[in-house]
PDB file of C-alpha atoms in Angstrom:
ATOM      1  CA  GLU D1085      95.298  95.170 100.097  1.00 45.00           C
ATOM      2  CA  ARG D1086      98.856  96.160 100.967  1.00 50.00           C
ATOM      3  CA  TYR D1087     100.916  93.239 102.258  1.00 50.00           C
ATOM      4  CA  TYR D1088     103.082  93.284 105.354  1.00 52.00           C
ATOM      5  CA  VAL D1089     105.078  90.589 107.094  1.00 53.00           C
ATOM      6  CA  PRO D1090     103.380  90.090 110.480  1.00 53.00           C
ATOM      7  CA  TRP D1091     105.445  89.851 113.650  1.00 51.00           C
ATOM      8  CA  TYR D1092     104.609  86.177 114.156  1.00 48.00           C
ATOM      9  CA  MET D1093     106.181  85.069 110.855  1.00 51.00           C
ATOM     10  CA  ARG D1094     109.669  85.158 112.421  1.00 51.00           C
ATOM     11  CA  TYR D1095     108.805  82.572 115.109  1.00 52.00           C
ATOM     12  CA  GLY D1096     108.574  78.791 115.185  1.00 54.00           C
ATOM     13  CA  TYR D1097     104.816  78.782 115.803  1.00 49.00           C
ATOM     14  CA  SER D1098     103.895  81.061 112.889  1.00 50.00           C
ATOM     15  CA  TRP D1099     101.705  78.298 111.430  1.00 48.00           C
ATOM     16  CA  TRP D1100      99.253  78.894 114.320  1.00 50.00           C
ATOM     17  CA  TYR D1101      98.418  82.392 113.032  1.00 51.00           C
ATOM     18  CA  GLU D1102      98.590  81.883 109.250  1.00 52.00           C
ATOM     19  CA  ASP D1103      94.854  81.714 108.556  1.00 52.00           C
ATOM     20  CA  ASP D1104      93.845  84.458 110.988  1.00 51.00           C
ATOM     21  CA  ASP D1105      93.642  87.318 108.527  1.00 50.00           C
ATOM     22  CA  ILE D1106      92.455  85.555 105.357  1.00 48.00           C
ATOM     23  CA  GLY D1107      88.830  86.416 106.080  1.00 46.00           C
ATOM     24  CA  TYR D1108      89.664  89.791 107.612  1.00 51.00           C
ATOM     25  CA  SER D1109      89.206  92.830 105.397  1.00 53.00           C
ATOM     26  CA  ARG D1110      91.643  95.723 105.720  1.00 57.00           C
ATOM     27  CA  ASN D1111      90.547  98.298 103.172  1.00 62.00           C
ATOM     28  CA  ALA D1112      90.012  95.504 100.662  1.00 68.00           C
ATOM     29  CA  GLU D1113      88.303  96.022  97.348  1.00 73.00           C
ATOM     30  CA  GLU D1114      87.067  93.565  94.765  1.00 75.00           C
ATOM     31  CA  LEU D1115      89.431  93.623  91.797  1.00 76.00           C
ATOM     32  CA  TYR D1116      88.251  90.737  89.690  1.00 76.00           C
ATOM     33  CA  SER D1117      85.292  88.421  89.454  1.00 80.00           C
ATOM     34  CA  LYS D1118      84.704  85.451  87.193  1.00 81.00           C
ATOM     35  CA  SER D1119      82.238  82.572  86.993  1.00 83.00           C
ATOM     36  CA  GLY D1120      82.404  79.310  85.122  1.00 83.00           C
ATOM     37  CA  LYS D1121      82.501  75.558  85.483  1.00 85.00           C
ATOM     38  CA  ILE D1122      85.237  73.562  87.158  1.00 85.00           C
ATOM     39  CA  ASN D1123      87.324  71.216  85.020  1.00 87.00           C
ATOM     40  CA  GLU D1124      87.024  67.429  85.167  1.00 89.00           C
ATOM     41  CA  ASP D1125      89.976  67.392  87.566  1.00 90.00           C
ATOM     42  CA  GLY D1126      88.104  69.747  89.924  1.00 83.00           C
ATOM     43  CA  THR D1127      90.091  72.893  89.164  1.00 85.00           C
ATOM     44  CA  PHE D1128      89.143  76.310  87.867  1.00 84.00           C
ATOM     45  CA  GLU D1129      91.844  78.616  86.518  1.00 84.00           C
ATOM     46  CA  ILE D1130      91.858  82.391  86.506  1.00 81.00           C
ATOM     47  CA  ALA D1131      94.517  84.946  85.616  1.00 81.00           C
ATOM     48  CA  VAL D1132      94.390  88.247  87.451  1.00 77.00           C
ATOM     49  CA  PRO D1133      96.472  91.117  86.058  1.00 75.00           C
ATOM     50  CA  THR D1134      98.774  92.874  88.542  1.00 73.00           C
ATOM     51  CA  ASP D1135     100.535  96.233  88.390  1.00 69.00           C
ATOM     52  CA  ALA D1136     104.128  95.453  87.381  1.00 68.00           C
ATOM     53  CA  GLU D1137     105.260  99.030  88.010  1.00 72.00           C
ATOM     54  CA  THR D1138     104.337  99.170  91.706  1.00 70.00           C
ATOM     55  CA  ASN D1139     106.889  99.133  94.513  1.00 70.00           C
ATOM     56  CA  GLU D1140     104.370  97.676  96.950  1.00 73.00           C
ATOM     57  CA  ASN D1141     103.729  94.087  98.014  1.00 74.00           C
ATOM     58  CA  TYR D1142     100.141  92.885  97.979  1.00 75.00           C
ATOM     59  CA  ARG D1143      98.297  89.917  99.375  1.00 75.00           C
ATOM     60  CA  TYR D1144      95.341  88.979  97.196  1.00 78.00           C
ATOM     61  CA  ARG D1145      92.511  87.157  98.902  1.00 79.00           C
ATOM     62  CA  ILE D1146      90.734  84.675  96.667  1.00 81.00           C
ATOM     63  CA  GLN D1147      87.237  83.570  97.575  1.00 82.00           C
ATOM     64  CA  ALA D1148      85.360  80.831  95.763  1.00 83.00           C
ATOM     65  CA  GLN D1149      81.846  79.430  95.921  1.00 86.00           C
ATOM     66  CA  VAL D1150      81.150  76.119  94.256  1.00 85.00           C
ATOM     67  CA  THR D1151      77.600  74.870  93.864  1.00 86.00           C
ATOM     68  CA  ASP D1152      77.183  71.147  93.251  1.00 84.00           C
ATOM     69  CA  ALA D1153      74.399  69.347  91.385  1.00 85.00           C
ATOM     70  CA  SER D1154      72.220  69.250  94.522  1.00 91.00           C
ATOM     71  CA  ARG D1155      72.545  73.061  94.747  1.00 88.00           C
ATOM     72  CA  ARG D1156      74.666  72.838  97.863  1.00 91.00           C
ATOM     73  CA  THR D1157      77.201  75.691  98.009  1.00 87.00           C
ATOM     74  CA  ILE D1158      80.685  75.197  99.388  1.00 85.00           C
ATOM     75  CA  ASN D1159      82.747  78.289 100.217  1.00 83.00           C
ATOM     76  CA  GLY D1160      86.516  78.489 100.350  1.00 82.00           C
ATOM     77  CA  ASN D1161      89.219  81.104 100.482  1.00 80.00           C
ATOM     78  CA  ALA D1162      92.961  81.411 100.168  1.00 80.00           C
ATOM     79  CA  ALA D1163      95.541  84.128  99.825  1.00 78.00           C
ATOM     80  CA  VAL D1164      98.363  84.657  97.360  1.00 79.00           C
ATOM     81  CA  LEU D1165     101.277  87.037  97.754  1.00 77.00           C
ATOM     82  CA  VAL D1166     102.366  89.252  94.852  1.00 79.00           C
ATOM     83  CA  THR D1167     105.612  91.045  95.610  1.00 80.00           C
ATOM     84  CA  ALA D1168     107.442  93.941  94.003  1.00 80.00           C
ATOM     85  CA  THR D1169     110.836  92.507  94.947  1.00 84.00           C
ATOM     86  CA  SER D1170     112.125  88.985  95.392  1.00 84.00           C
ATOM     87  CA  PHE D1171     112.993  89.422  99.076  1.00 88.00           C
ATOM     88  CA  THR D1172     112.136  91.256 102.279  1.00 87.00           C
ATOM     89  CA  ILE D1173     114.294  93.251 104.700  1.00 90.00           C
ATOM     90  CA  ASN D1174     114.006  93.304 108.474  1.00 90.00           C
ATOM     91  CA  VAL D1175     115.993  95.820 110.540  1.00 92.00           C
ATOM     92  CA  ASN D1176     116.135  96.274 114.298  1.00 91.00           C
ATOM     93  CA  SER D1177     118.462  97.560 116.970  1.00 90.00           C
ATOM     94  CA  GLU D1178     119.968  95.433 119.707  1.00 89.00           C
ATOM     95  CA  LYS D1179     118.131  97.508 122.322  1.00 88.00           C
ATOM     96  CA  PHE D1180     115.793 100.486 122.480  1.00 85.00           C
ATOM     97  CA  TYR D1181     117.858 102.903 124.614  1.00 87.00           C
ATOM     98  CA  TYR D1182     121.530 103.786 124.164  1.00 87.00           C
ATOM     99  CA  LYS D1183     123.863 106.097 126.056  1.00 87.00           C
ATOM    100  CA  THR D1184     125.795 108.656 124.024  1.00 84.00           C
ATOM    101  CA  ASP D1185     129.090 106.845 124.715  1.00 84.00           C
ATOM    102  CA  GLU D1186     127.748 103.528 123.379  1.00 88.00           C
ATOM    103  CA  ASP D1187     127.807 102.183 119.841  1.00 90.00           C
ATOM    104  CA  VAL D1188     124.443 101.393 118.302  1.00 91.00           C
ATOM    105  CA  LEU D1189     124.223  97.811 117.027  1.00 93.00           C
ATOM    106  CA  ILE D1190     121.820  97.327 114.112  1.00 93.00           C
ATOM    107  CA  ARG D1191     120.825  93.886 112.830  1.00 94.00           C
ATOM    108  CA  VAL D1192     119.796  93.618 109.165  1.00 93.00           C
ATOM    109  CA  SER D1193     118.245  90.416 107.853  1.00 93.00           C
ATOM    110  CA  THR D1194     117.105  89.541 104.347  1.00 91.00           C
ATOM    111  CA  ALA D1195     114.965  86.591 103.304  1.00 90.00           C
ATOM    112  CA  ASP D1196     112.840  85.504 100.382  1.00 87.00           C
ATOM    113  CA  PHE D1197     109.099  85.240 100.870  1.00 83.00           C
ATOM    114  CA  SER D1198     109.414  81.559 101.776  1.00 84.00           C
ATOM    115  CA  GLU D1199     111.522  82.735 104.744  1.00 86.00           C
ATOM    116  CA  ASN D1200     114.774  81.356 103.306  1.00 91.00           C
ATOM    117  CA  PRO D1201     117.831  83.569 104.007  1.00 93.00           C
ATOM    118  CA  VAL D1202     119.263  85.431 101.008  1.00 92.00           C
ATOM    119  CA  SER D1203     122.431  87.472 100.701  1.00 93.00           C
ATOM    120  CA  LYS D1204     121.813  91.068  99.596  1.00 93.00           C
ATOM    121  CA  GLU D1205     123.840  94.240  99.414  1.00 94.00           C
ATOM    122  CA  PHE D1206     122.239  97.135 101.261  1.00 94.00           C
ATOM    123  CA  GLU D1207     122.670 100.788 102.169  1.00 95.00           C
ATOM    124  CA  LEU D1208     122.097 101.892 105.773  1.00 94.00           C
ATOM    125  CA  VAL D1209     121.421 105.542 106.652  1.00 92.00           C
ATOM    126  CA  ALA D1210     121.062 106.726 110.260  1.00 90.00           C
ATOM    127  CA  SER D1211     119.495 110.131 110.865  1.00 88.00           C
ATOM    128  CA  THR D1212     118.278 112.234 113.735  1.00 84.00           C
ATOM    129  CA  TYR D1213     114.576 112.907 113.735  1.00 78.00           C
ATOM    130  CA  ARG D1214     112.336 115.240 115.629  1.00 72.00           C
ATOM    131  CA  TYR D1215     108.876 116.655 115.577  1.00 70.00           C
ATOM    132  CA  SER D1216     108.025 120.345 115.641  1.00 69.00           C
ATOM    133  CA  ARG D1217     105.769 121.835 118.292  1.00 72.00           C
ATOM    134  CA  ASP D1218     102.722 121.354 116.082  1.00 72.00           C
ATOM    135  CA  GLY D1219     103.491 117.624 115.728  1.00 68.00           C
ATOM    136  CA  GLU D1220     104.858 117.779 112.195  1.00 70.00           C
ATOM    137  CA  TYR D1221     107.861 115.680 111.194  1.00 66.00           C
ATOM    138  CA  GLU D1222     110.919 117.877 110.538  1.00 67.00           C
ATOM    139  CA  ASP D1223     113.900 117.383 108.244  1.00 64.00           C
ATOM    140  CA  ASN D1224     116.617 115.222 109.684  1.00 73.00           C
ATOM    141  CA  GLU D1225     120.364 115.366 109.903  1.00 81.00           C
ATOM    142  CA  GLU D1226     122.143 112.344 108.455  1.00 81.00           C
ATOM    143  CA  ILE D1227     124.691 111.141 111.018  1.00 85.00           C
ATOM    144  CA  TYR D1228     125.937 107.861 109.563  1.00 88.00           C
ATOM    145  CA  LYS D1229     125.856 106.147 106.174  1.00 90.00           C
ATOM    146  CA  THR D1230     127.365 102.842 105.084  1.00 92.00           C
ATOM    147  CA  THR D1231     126.876  99.886 102.776  1.00 93.00           C
ATOM    148  CA  GLY D1232     127.010  96.216 103.636  1.00 92.00           C
ATOM    149  CA  LYS D1233     125.955  92.744 102.603  1.00 93.00           C
ATOM    150  CA  THR D1234     123.974  90.126 104.481  1.00 92.00           C
ATOM    151  CA  ASP D1235     125.544  86.699 104.991  1.00 91.00           C
ATOM    152  CA  GLU D1236     124.998  83.996 102.370  1.00 89.00           C
ATOM    153  CA  LYS D1237     123.844  81.317 104.845  1.00 92.00           C
ATOM    154  CA  SER D1238     122.037  83.301 107.538  1.00 93.00           C
ATOM    155  CA  GLY D1239     120.876  86.377 105.598  1.00 91.00           C
ATOM    156  CA  ILE D1240     122.051  88.519 108.525  1.00 94.00           C
ATOM    157  CA  ALA D1241     124.487  91.415 108.862  1.00 94.00           C
ATOM    158  CA  THR D1242     125.268  93.699 111.786  1.00 94.00           C
ATOM    159  CA  VAL D1243     126.301  97.344 111.618  1.00 94.00           C
ATOM    160  CA  GLU D1244     127.691  99.418 114.482  1.00 93.00           C
ATOM    161  CA  PHE D1245     127.934 103.185 114.661  1.00 90.00           C
ATOM    162  CA  PRO D1246     128.659 105.655 117.472  1.00 89.00           C
ATOM    163  CA  LEU D1247     126.219 108.163 118.946  1.00 84.00           C
ATOM    164  CA  LYS D1248     127.606 111.676 119.193  1.00 80.00           C
ATOM    165  CA  LYS D1249     124.748 113.354 121.055  1.00 80.00           C
ATOM    166  CA  PRO D1250     121.451 112.461 122.741  1.00 81.00           C
ATOM    167  CA  GLY D1251     118.230 112.452 120.727  1.00 80.00           C
ATOM    168  CA  TYR D1252     115.933 110.341 118.608  1.00 84.00           C
ATOM    169  CA  TYR D1253     117.402 108.404 115.715  1.00 86.00           C
ATOM    170  CA  GLN D1254     116.000 106.606 112.713  1.00 88.00           C
ATOM    171  CA  VAL D1255     117.757 103.924 110.677  1.00 90.00           C
ATOM    172  CA  LYS D1256     116.668 103.150 107.114  1.00 92.00           C
ATOM    173  CA  VAL D1257     118.019 100.162 105.180  1.00 93.00           C
ATOM    174  CA  THR D1258     117.502  99.985 101.418  1.00 92.00           C
ATOM    175  CA  SER D1259     118.342  97.209  98.961  1.00 92.00           C
ATOM    176  CA  THR D1260     117.661  96.390  95.311  1.00 90.00           C
ATOM    177  CA  ASP D1261     116.746  93.073  93.692  1.00 86.00           C
ATOM    178  CA  VAL D1262     117.946  91.629  90.362  1.00 85.00           C
ATOM    179  CA  ASN D1263     115.162  93.481  88.493  1.00 81.00           C
ATOM    180  CA  GLY D1264     116.285  96.868  89.817  1.00 83.00           C
ATOM    181  CA  LYS D1265     113.340  97.249  92.221  1.00 84.00           C
ATOM    182  CA  SER D1266     114.202  98.618  95.630  1.00 85.00           C
ATOM    183  CA  THR D1267     112.737  97.847  99.026  1.00 86.00           C
ATOM    184  CA  SER D1268     113.452  99.433 102.382  1.00 86.00           C
ATOM    185  CA  GLU D1269     112.747  99.050 106.080  1.00 87.00           C
ATOM    186  CA  THR D1270     112.988 101.636 108.844  1.00 86.00           C
ATOM    187  CA  THR D1271     113.454 101.386 112.601  1.00 84.00           C
ATOM    188  CA  SER D1272     113.866 104.049 115.253  1.00 80.00           C
TER     189      SER D1272
END
């Protein structure tokens, strides 16, 4: 199951929603199954192989059923996150609509998967985008390109660029971790 960072994770009450999608199946498939006996300390260990070459983040849902001596079955579940990179990027604009004489203000934030800010170098590319009459996405014209780095303490950077003409625009921010794996985020 492909992992995403839900909208509520950026807010103070994210703990309220954390367990909501553990039991929910979004195109999930069973990857591994194992049975056995729990250890004397009440644990049972498994190792599940993951695809080290992927550029996707995945949340693995783990479900367990334990049957005691009286044949009573207790069910439990949890989730574990396996990521391709060591951090996540969030990108958004200050507002949704801009006039052509205004500068667009883009906010880039980077954090590890424990939501701690991290400083990362990034590349930002702004492009026009449009759809053809049959609804297909057409090639875009790159209008602005720059590099930057998010702040050490806050994990945030801002980028401003001017708009030359009216239209729809897309901003893509890409960064690479210490293992050479890249991750990106897009806003429009």
